[in-house]
Amino acid sequence: MSTAPARTAHDISSRALAWLHANREYGALSDVPRADLLDDADAYKGIGETALAASLVLRSGVAGTHELRLARELLEYCWQQLGEGSLLYERLLRHPLKTDPIETYAHFARGGYQVPQLDRLIAHTVTLRSTHAVEHVPNRRLAVANAVRVVGFDHGPGAHDWAGLTRDTWLGALPEPWHIDWLTAYAVTHTVFHLTDWGRLPDGVPADLAEYLTRWLPVWTDIWAETGHWDLMAELMIIGTCLPEPRTETDDWQRLAAVQHDDGLVPRDDDPVEGDAAQLFDAHQHPTVVAVVAGTTALARALDAPARPGT
């Protein structure tokens, strides 16, 4: 990654992180009934996404001192919103076949947080036949496998068949690339995210899949850029940073920088960005999280920065 796109990636990520930090209170769970939080994963999904972005900034260590402070404060804020992990424990205890508690906890485990009671519950849950037999779509199975790997229970009965899970995905079949659609493209991005733990393990992408992606990513990225789907365009850019031989295009970073607002917000698509601060956060928090992740993973790969111990 040359100097110019690296600087652009850093600026995009830094501004996006600052926006998430400045607007974090709009994602507060204080007004959400406890019953809703325990029964509906979507009720706290945004907190988990913000925690993911913050945890990757801290893991990579490539951000400046200011950004590292914002990331730590964001992760701590998200942790407090989840009752220091108590919400995740209660939800997994109540709904043992749901995977979101383990997946969300992984972001905090990556950042150094731990709940012994939840660890014991996860360690038991991942050994159950019923847990492995839940009928998720293939890329979701990889999400669970990666979360279990991050929290450290991917051994013995808790281990997953990574090769088999990979080949069960749409990407794993090396399909006709022109048959990709919007939803499948998101499935492809998440397949790569989980195989590589968001760029930490680039060799997790098999060689034939890496070759396929290297060939077709530029086409797919251009397609969704032309249609103004900035969120998906940025997720496809993240794939490029996760490959064994990372792929970045200056034009991609320039396009993402061009749509980012001065305050750091990254719009989901080319629809008008309207509403008060709370509405803007609700509509555009996710693509702004994606921008943080895109810039962070790009810089980490460019600098070949090793993950910090324990992450």
mmCIF file of C-alpha atoms in Angstrom:
data_model
loop_
_atom_site.group_PDB
_atom_site.id
_atom_site.type_symbol
_atom_site.label_atom_id
_atom_site.label_comp_id
_atom_site.label_asym_id
_atom_site.label_seq_id
_atom_site.Cartn_x
_atom_site.Cartn_y
_atom_site.Cartn_z
ATOM 1 C CA MET A 1 0.000 0.000 0.000
ATOM 2 C CA SER A 2 1.643 3.226 -1.144
ATOM 3 C CA THR A 3 1.895 6.356 0.973
ATOM 4 C CA ALA A 4 -1.059 8.221 -0.549
ATOM 5 C CA PRO A 5 -3.772 5.567 -0.064
ATOM 6 C CA ALA A 6 -2.335 4.672 3.343
ATOM 7 C CA ARG A 7 -2.731 8.280 4.442
ATOM 8 C CA THR A 8 -6.264 8.343 3.046
ATOM 9 C CA ALA A 9 -7.138 5.081 4.822
ATOM 10 C CA HIS A 10 -5.822 6.511 8.094
ATOM 11 C CA ASP A 11 -7.770 9.751 7.700
ATOM 12 C CA ILE A 12 -11.015 7.930 6.871
ATOM 13 C CA SER A 13 -10.676 5.579 9.824
ATOM 14 C CA SER A 14 -9.674 8.336 12.231
ATOM 15 C CA ARG A 15 -12.602 10.594 11.325
ATOM 16 C CA ALA A 16 -15.066 7.702 11.405
ATOM 17 C CA LEU A 17 -13.843 6.621 14.839
ATOM 18 C CA ALA A 18 -14.181 10.184 16.129
ATOM 19 C CA TRP A 19 -17.783 10.320 14.860
ATOM 20 C CA LEU A 20 -18.669 7.048 16.569
ATOM 21 C CA HIS A 21 -17.130 8.305 19.801
ATOM 22 C CA ALA A 22 -18.851 11.697 19.649
ATOM 23 C CA ASN A 23 -22.261 10.148 18.957
ATOM 24 C CA ARG A 24 -21.990 7.041 21.137
ATOM 25 C CA GLU A 25 -24.802 8.109 23.477
ATOM 26 C CA TYR A 26 -27.313 7.694 20.649
ATOM 27 C CA GLY A 27 -26.640 3.965 20.836
ATOM 28 C CA ALA A 28 -27.300 3.762 24.573
ATOM 29 C CA LEU A 29 -29.427 0.866 25.790
ATOM 30 C CA SER A 30 -30.766 2.608 28.893
ATOM 31 C CA ASP A 31 -34.214 3.162 27.363
ATOM 32 C CA VAL A 32 -34.510 -0.382 25.970
ATOM 33 C CA PRO A 33 -36.481 -2.748 28.228
ATOM 34 C CA ARG A 34 -34.360 -5.546 29.655
ATOM 35 C CA ALA A 35 -36.769 -8.118 28.265
ATOM 36 C CA ASP A 36 -36.230 -6.782 24.742
ATOM 37 C CA LEU A 37 -32.458 -6.956 25.141
ATOM 38 C CA LEU A 38 -32.660 -10.553 26.308
ATOM 39 C CA ASP A 39 -35.042 -11.674 23.580
ATOM 40 C CA ASP A 40 -33.940 -9.695 20.517
ATOM 41 C CA ALA A 41 -30.329 -9.548 19.332
ATOM 42 C CA ASP A 42 -31.103 -6.580 17.098
ATOM 43 C CA ALA A 43 -31.763 -4.505 20.213
ATOM 44 C CA TYR A 44 -28.044 -4.388 20.977
ATOM 45 C CA LYS A 45 -26.552 -5.159 17.568
ATOM 46 C CA GLY A 46 -25.208 -1.615 17.133
ATOM 47 C CA ILE A 47 -23.284 -1.819 20.402
ATOM 48 C CA GLY A 48 -21.635 -5.014 19.187
ATOM 49 C CA GLU A 49 -20.667 -3.441 15.867
ATOM 50 C CA THR A 50 -19.087 -0.439 17.569
ATOM 51 C CA ALA A 51 -17.241 -2.785 19.916
ATOM 52 C CA LEU A 52 -15.892 -4.709 16.905
ATOM 53 C CA ALA A 53 -14.456 -1.552 15.352
ATOM 54 C CA ALA A 54 -12.915 -0.386 18.620
ATOM 55 C CA SER A 55 -11.418 -3.812 19.344
ATOM 56 C CA LEU A 56 -9.726 -3.948 15.928
ATOM 57 C CA VAL A 57 -8.220 -0.488 16.371
ATOM 58 C CA LEU A 58 -6.779 -1.591 19.704
ATOM 59 C CA ARG A 59 -5.599 -4.939 18.347
ATOM 60 C CA SER A 60 -3.754 -3.475 15.393
ATOM 61 C CA GLY A 61 -1.946 -0.775 17.364
ATOM 62 C CA VAL A 62 -1.378 1.214 14.143
ATOM 63 C CA ALA A 63 -3.522 4.190 15.136
ATOM 64 C CA GLY A 64 -2.217 7.273 16.861
ATOM 65 C CA THR A 65 -2.377 7.848 20.607
ATOM 66 C CA HIS A 66 -5.557 9.901 20.290
ATOM 67 C CA GLU A 67 -7.340 7.238 18.250
ATOM 68 C CA LEU A 68 -6.250 4.483 20.633
ATOM 69 C CA ARG A 69 -7.736 6.464 23.522
ATOM 70 C CA LEU A 70 -11.025 6.950 21.681
ATOM 71 C CA ALA A 71 -11.148 3.239 20.822
ATOM 72 C CA ARG A 72 -10.535 2.216 24.438
ATOM 73 C CA GLU A 73 -13.216 4.620 25.674
ATOM 74 C CA LEU A 74 -15.655 3.327 23.056
ATOM 75 C CA LEU A 75 -15.020 -0.289 23.989
ATOM 76 C CA GLU A 76 -15.442 0.516 27.669
ATOM 77 C CA TYR A 77 -18.673 2.383 26.918
ATOM 78 C CA CYS A 78 -20.050 -0.592 25.010
ATOM 79 C CA TRP A 79 -19.013 -2.920 27.826
ATOM 80 C CA GLN A 80 -20.893 -0.825 30.356
ATOM 81 C CA GLN A 81 -23.976 -0.816 28.124
ATOM 82 C CA LEU A 82 -23.964 -4.604 28.230
ATOM 83 C CA GLY A 83 -23.747 -4.638 32.011
ATOM 84 C CA GLU A 84 -20.074 -5.638 31.912
ATOM 85 C CA GLY A 85 -21.068 -8.816 30.115
ATOM 86 C CA SER A 86 -24.033 -9.737 32.324
ATOM 87 C CA LEU A 87 -26.496 -9.194 29.477
ATOM 88 C CA LEU A 88 -24.572 -11.606 27.256
ATOM 89 C CA TYR A 89 -24.450 -14.206 30.020
ATOM 90 C CA GLU A 90 -28.189 -13.970 30.686
ATOM 91 C CA ARG A 91 -29.085 -14.113 26.996
ATOM 92 C CA LEU A 92 -26.925 -17.184 26.334
ATOM 93 C CA LEU A 93 -28.308 -18.865 29.447
ATOM 94 C CA ARG A 94 -31.866 -18.169 28.321
ATOM 95 C CA HIS A 95 -31.289 -18.919 24.619
ATOM 96 C CA PRO A 96 -28.483 -21.500 24.394
ATOM 97 C CA LEU A 97 -28.836 -21.942 20.620
ATOM 98 C CA LYS A 98 -28.399 -18.226 19.916
ATOM 99 C CA THR A 99 -24.897 -17.292 18.807
ATOM 100 C CA ASP A 100 -24.905 -13.507 19.203
ATOM 101 C CA PRO A 101 -23.768 -13.574 22.872
ATOM 102 C CA ILE A 102 -20.602 -15.501 21.957
ATOM 103 C CA GLU A 103 -19.970 -13.419 18.847
ATOM 104 C CA THR A 104 -20.409 -10.148 20.737
ATOM 105 C CA TYR A 105 -18.286 -11.303 23.653
ATOM 106 C CA ALA A 106 -15.459 -12.064 21.219
ATOM 107 C CA HIS A 107 -15.038 -8.349 20.480
ATOM 108 C CA PHE A 108 -14.482 -7.644 24.153
ATOM 109 C CA ALA A 109 -12.280 -10.691 24.705
ATOM 110 C CA ARG A 110 -10.145 -9.360 21.850
ATOM 111 C CA GLY A 111 -9.850 -6.121 23.812
ATOM 112 C CA GLY A 112 -8.890 -7.794 27.080
ATOM 113 C CA TYR A 113 -12.247 -8.090 28.866
ATOM 114 C CA GLN A 114 -13.261 -11.306 30.594
ATOM 115 C CA VAL A 115 -16.234 -12.641 32.537
ATOM 116 C CA PRO A 116 -15.355 -15.968 34.220
ATOM 117 C CA GLN A 117 -19.013 -16.956 34.592
ATOM 118 C CA LEU A 118 -19.640 -16.361 30.876
ATOM 119 C CA ASP A 119 -16.416 -18.159 29.965
ATOM 120 C CA ARG A 120 -17.607 -21.253 31.809
ATOM 121 C CA LEU A 121 -20.988 -21.133 30.086
ATOM 122 C CA ILE A 122 -19.430 -20.732 26.630
ATOM 123 C CA ALA A 123 -16.909 -23.496 27.300
ATOM 124 C CA HIS A 124 -19.829 -25.827 28.030
ATOM 125 C CA THR A 125 -22.116 -24.584 25.244
ATOM 126 C CA VAL A 126 -19.593 -25.042 22.425
ATOM 127 C CA THR A 127 -19.156 -28.727 23.268
ATOM 128 C CA LEU A 128 -22.827 -29.582 22.731
ATOM 129 C CA ARG A 129 -23.968 -31.421 19.628
ATOM 130 C CA SER A 130 -27.015 -29.172 19.456
ATOM 131 C CA THR A 131 -24.797 -26.101 19.242
ATOM 132 C CA HIS A 132 -22.899 -27.448 16.243
ATOM 133 C CA ALA A 133 -26.101 -28.625 14.580
ATOM 134 C CA VAL A 134 -27.939 -25.272 14.595
ATOM 135 C CA GLU A 135 -29.064 -24.604 11.025
ATOM 136 C CA HIS A 136 -27.238 -21.383 10.237
ATOM 137 C CA VAL A 137 -26.385 -20.319 6.710
ATOM 138 C CA PRO A 138 -22.751 -21.228 5.937
ATOM 139 C CA ASN A 139 -21.096 -17.829 6.476
ATOM 140 C CA ARG A 140 -22.884 -17.575 9.828
ATOM 141 C CA ARG A 141 -21.324 -20.887 10.862
ATOM 142 C CA LEU A 142 -17.941 -19.329 10.156
ATOM 143 C CA ALA A 143 -18.884 -16.351 12.318
ATOM 144 C CA VAL A 144 -19.505 -18.671 15.244
ATOM 145 C CA ALA A 145 -16.312 -20.625 14.595
ATOM 146 C CA ASN A 146 -14.252 -17.443 14.595
ATOM 147 C CA ALA A 147 -15.886 -16.142 17.766
ATOM 148 C CA VAL A 148 -15.123 -19.426 19.531
ATOM 149 C CA ARG A 149 -11.536 -19.167 18.253
ATOM 150 C CA VAL A 150 -11.153 -15.614 19.566
ATOM 151 C CA VAL A 151 -12.460 -16.456 23.042
ATOM 152 C CA GLY A 152 -10.184 -19.487 23.158
ATOM 153 C CA PHE A 153 -12.524 -22.493 23.165
ATOM 154 C CA ASP A 154 -11.833 -23.866 19.671
ATOM 155 C CA HIS A 155 -10.375 -27.171 20.811
ATOM 156 C CA GLY A 156 -11.674 -30.620 21.590
ATOM 157 C CA PRO A 157 -15.463 -30.828 21.170
ATOM 158 C CA GLY A 158 -15.517 -27.058 20.623
ATOM 159 C CA ALA A 159 -13.346 -27.222 17.489
ATOM 160 C CA HIS A 160 -14.812 -26.520 14.067
ATOM 161 C CA ASP A 161 -14.155 -28.025 10.653
ATOM 162 C CA TRP A 162 -12.819 -24.906 8.974
ATOM 163 C CA ALA A 163 -12.194 -26.545 5.603
ATOM 164 C CA GLY A 164 -15.670 -28.019 5.465
ATOM 165 C CA LEU A 165 -17.337 -24.809 6.619
ATOM 166 C CA THR A 166 -15.427 -22.838 3.997
ATOM 167 C CA ARG A 167 -16.448 -25.052 1.094
ATOM 168 C CA ASP A 168 -20.088 -24.905 2.177
ATOM 169 C CA THR A 169 -20.216 -21.163 1.476
ATOM 170 C CA TRP A 170 -21.123 -19.547 -1.845
ATOM 171 C CA LEU A 171 -17.541 -18.307 -2.169
ATOM 172 C CA GLY A 172 -16.171 -21.754 -1.371
ATOM 173 C CA ALA A 173 -17.854 -23.139 -4.488
ATOM 174 C CA LEU A 174 -15.921 -20.706 -6.735
ATOM 175 C CA PRO A 175 -19.201 -19.849 -8.503
ATOM 176 C CA GLU A 176 -19.814 -17.853 -11.651
ATOM 177 C CA PRO A 177 -18.888 -14.371 -10.410
ATOM 178 C CA TRP A 178 -21.469 -12.581 -12.576
ATOM 179 C CA HIS A 179 -24.265 -14.295 -10.644
ATOM 180 C CA ILE A 180 -23.448 -12.453 -7.438
ATOM 181 C CA ASP A 181 -26.237 -10.327 -5.973
ATOM 182 C CA TRP A 182 -26.412 -7.777 -3.168
ATOM 183 C CA LEU A 183 -27.154 -10.219 -0.346
ATOM 184 C CA THR A 184 -24.652 -12.787 -1.591
ATOM 185 C CA ALA A 185 -21.972 -10.116 -1.790
ATOM 186 C CA TYR A 186 -22.434 -9.437 1.919
ATOM 187 C CA ALA A 187 -22.162 -13.184 2.555
ATOM 188 C CA VAL A 188 -18.868 -13.227 0.630
ATOM 189 C CA THR A 189 -17.455 -10.359 2.670
ATOM 190 C CA HIS A 190 -18.307 -12.024 5.952
ATOM 191 C CA THR A 191 -16.928 -15.349 4.815
ATOM 192 C CA VAL A 192 -13.531 -13.682 4.408
ATOM 193 C CA PHE A 193 -13.830 -11.623 7.590
ATOM 194 C CA HIS A 194 -14.356 -14.735 9.686
ATOM 195 C CA LEU A 195 -11.848 -16.949 7.898
ATOM 196 C CA THR A 196 -9.141 -14.373 8.611
ATOM 197 C CA ASP A 197 -10.438 -12.944 11.912
ATOM 198 C CA TRP A 198 -10.697 -9.546 10.227
ATOM 199 C CA GLY A 199 -7.264 -9.708 8.600
ATOM 200 C CA ARG A 200 -5.294 -11.189 11.490
ATOM 201 C CA LEU A 201 -4.926 -14.559 9.751
ATOM 202 C CA PRO A 202 -4.744 -13.828 6.005
ATOM 203 C CA ASP A 203 -3.610 -17.366 5.223
ATOM 204 C CA GLY A 204 -7.018 -18.518 6.396
ATOM 205 C CA VAL A 205 -8.239 -17.842 2.853
ATOM 206 C CA PRO A 206 -7.427 -20.926 0.729
ATOM 207 C CA ALA A 207 -5.208 -20.227 -2.256
ATOM 208 C CA ASP A 208 -7.875 -20.873 -4.895
ATOM 209 C CA LEU A 209 -10.345 -18.577 -3.147
ATOM 210 C CA ALA A 210 -7.683 -15.877 -2.809
ATOM 211 C CA GLU A 211 -6.938 -16.088 -6.539
ATOM 212 C CA TYR A 212 -10.653 -15.914 -7.360
ATOM 213 C CA LEU A 213 -11.151 -12.873 -5.121
ATOM 214 C CA THR A 214 -8.073 -11.092 -6.445
ATOM 215 C CA ARG A 215 -9.516 -11.399 -9.945
ATOM 216 C CA TRP A 216 -13.122 -10.427 -9.225
ATOM 217 C CA LEU A 217 -12.974 -7.979 -6.319
ATOM 218 C CA PRO A 218 -12.166 -5.002 -8.592
ATOM 219 C CA VAL A 219 -15.244 -5.758 -10.691
ATOM 220 C CA TRP A 220 -17.577 -6.166 -7.730
ATOM 221 C CA THR A 221 -16.231 -3.069 -5.979
ATOM 222 C CA ASP A 222 -16.770 -0.967 -9.097
ATOM 223 C CA ILE A 223 -20.315 -2.295 -9.495
ATOM 224 C CA TRP A 224 -21.428 -1.310 -6.019
ATOM 225 C CA ALA A 225 -19.562 1.972 -6.205
ATOM 226 C CA GLU A 226 -21.419 2.825 -9.405
ATOM 227 C CA THR A 227 -24.755 2.027 -7.751
ATOM 228 C CA GLY A 228 -23.876 4.101 -4.687
ATOM 229 C CA HIS A 229 -23.887 1.290 -2.125
ATOM 230 C CA TRP A 230 -21.048 2.723 -0.056
ATOM 231 C CA ASP A 231 -21.476 0.288 2.825
ATOM 232 C CA LEU A 232 -21.038 -2.752 0.588
ATOM 233 C CA MET A 233 -18.275 -1.089 -1.404
ATOM 234 C CA ALA A 234 -16.311 -0.536 1.814
ATOM 235 C CA GLU A 235 -16.906 -4.118 2.985
ATOM 236 C CA LEU A 236 -15.515 -5.379 -0.324
ATOM 237 C CA MET A 237 -12.498 -3.136 0.236
ATOM 238 C CA ILE A 238 -11.965 -4.853 3.588
ATOM 239 C CA ILE A 239 -11.801 -8.204 1.788
ATOM 240 C CA GLY A 240 -8.875 -6.884 -0.204
ATOM 241 C CA THR A 241 -6.995 -6.013 2.980
ATOM 242 C CA CYS A 242 -7.587 -9.520 4.390
ATOM 243 C CA LEU A 243 -6.138 -11.516 1.490
ATOM 244 C CA PRO A 244 -2.759 -13.272 1.755
ATOM 245 C CA GLU A 245 -1.462 -10.703 -0.744
ATOM 246 C CA PRO A 246 -3.424 -7.617 0.298
ATOM 247 C CA ARG A 247 -5.132 -5.732 -2.504
ATOM 248 C CA THR A 248 -5.811 -2.010 -2.362
ATOM 249 C CA GLU A 249 -6.794 0.464 -5.063
ATOM 250 C CA THR A 250 -6.164 4.187 -4.748
ATOM 251 C CA ASP A 251 -9.415 4.928 -6.575
ATOM 252 C CA ASP A 252 -11.408 2.933 -4.003
ATOM 253 C CA TRP A 253 -10.010 4.949 -1.123
ATOM 254 C CA GLN A 254 -10.578 8.207 -2.954
ATOM 255 C CA ARG A 255 -14.214 7.277 -3.572
ATOM 256 C CA LEU A 256 -14.741 6.393 0.069
ATOM 257 C CA ALA A 257 -13.068 9.618 1.187
ATOM 258 C CA ALA A 258 -15.251 11.617 -1.193
ATOM 259 C CA VAL A 259 -18.509 10.360 0.308
ATOM 260 C CA GLN A 260 -17.397 10.674 3.934
ATOM 261 C CA HIS A 261 -18.755 13.775 5.662
ATOM 262 C CA ASP A 262 -16.472 16.274 7.343
ATOM 263 C CA ASP A 263 -17.545 15.077 10.799
ATOM 264 C CA GLY A 264 -16.617 11.472 9.946
ATOM 265 C CA LEU A 265 -20.041 10.038 9.103
ATOM 266 C CA VAL A 266 -20.016 7.604 6.184
ATOM 267 C CA PRO A 267 -23.406 7.259 4.470
ATOM 268 C CA ARG A 268 -24.913 3.860 3.815
ATOM 269 C CA ASP A 269 -25.814 4.689 0.204
ATOM 270 C CA ASP A 270 -26.443 7.638 -2.108
ATOM 271 C CA ASP A 271 -29.836 8.521 -0.627
ATOM 272 C CA PRO A 272 -30.032 11.977 1.004
ATOM 273 C CA VAL A 273 -28.477 12.118 4.473
ATOM 274 C CA GLU A 274 -31.245 13.700 6.511
ATOM 275 C CA GLY A 275 -32.556 13.825 10.064
ATOM 276 C CA ASP A 276 -31.462 14.857 13.530
ATOM 277 C CA ALA A 277 -28.340 13.500 15.197
ATOM 278 C CA ALA A 278 -30.113 10.467 16.628
ATOM 279 C CA GLN A 279 -31.637 9.558 13.261
ATOM 280 C CA LEU A 280 -28.292 9.985 11.521
ATOM 281 C CA PHE A 281 -26.642 7.674 14.020
ATOM 282 C CA ASP A 282 -29.332 5.043 13.580
ATOM 283 C CA ALA A 283 -29.085 5.156 9.780
ATOM 284 C CA HIS A 284 -25.346 5.492 9.302
ATOM 285 C CA GLN A 285 -23.622 3.957 12.306
ATOM 286 C CA HIS A 286 -22.990 0.674 10.484
ATOM 287 C CA PRO A 287 -21.228 2.079 7.379
ATOM 288 C CA THR A 288 -19.167 4.325 9.645
ATOM 289 C CA VAL A 289 -18.104 1.254 11.634
ATOM 290 C CA VAL A 290 -17.184 -0.394 8.326
ATOM 291 C CA ALA A 291 -15.030 2.621 7.441
ATOM 292 C CA VAL A 292 -13.120 2.288 10.726
ATOM 293 C CA VAL A 293 -12.518 -1.398 10.057
ATOM 294 C CA ALA A 294 -11.502 -0.789 6.436
ATOM 295 C CA GLY A 295 -8.915 1.823 7.306
ATOM 296 C CA THR A 296 -7.602 -0.106 10.292
ATOM 297 C CA THR A 297 -7.133 -3.418 8.501
ATOM 298 C CA ALA A 298 -5.559 -1.692 5.508
ATOM 299 C CA LEU A 299 -2.972 0.054 7.654
ATOM 300 C CA ALA A 300 -2.277 -3.050 9.741
ATOM 301 C CA ARG A 301 -1.534 -5.069 6.609
ATOM 302 C CA ALA A 302 0.443 -2.250 5.019
ATOM 303 C CA LEU A 303 2.665 -1.982 8.071
ATOM 304 C CA ASP A 304 2.635 -5.735 8.674
ATOM 305 C CA ALA A 305 1.840 -4.943 12.268
ATOM 306 C CA PRO A 306 1.604 -8.055 14.463
ATOM 307 C CA ALA A 307 -1.390 -8.486 16.746
ATOM 308 C CA ARG A 308 -0.757 -7.649 20.378
ATOM 309 C CA PRO A 309 -0.152 -10.537 22.791
ATOM 310 C CA GLY A 310 -3.353 -12.246 23.849
ATOM 311 C CA THR A 311 -5.387 -10.952 20.926
#
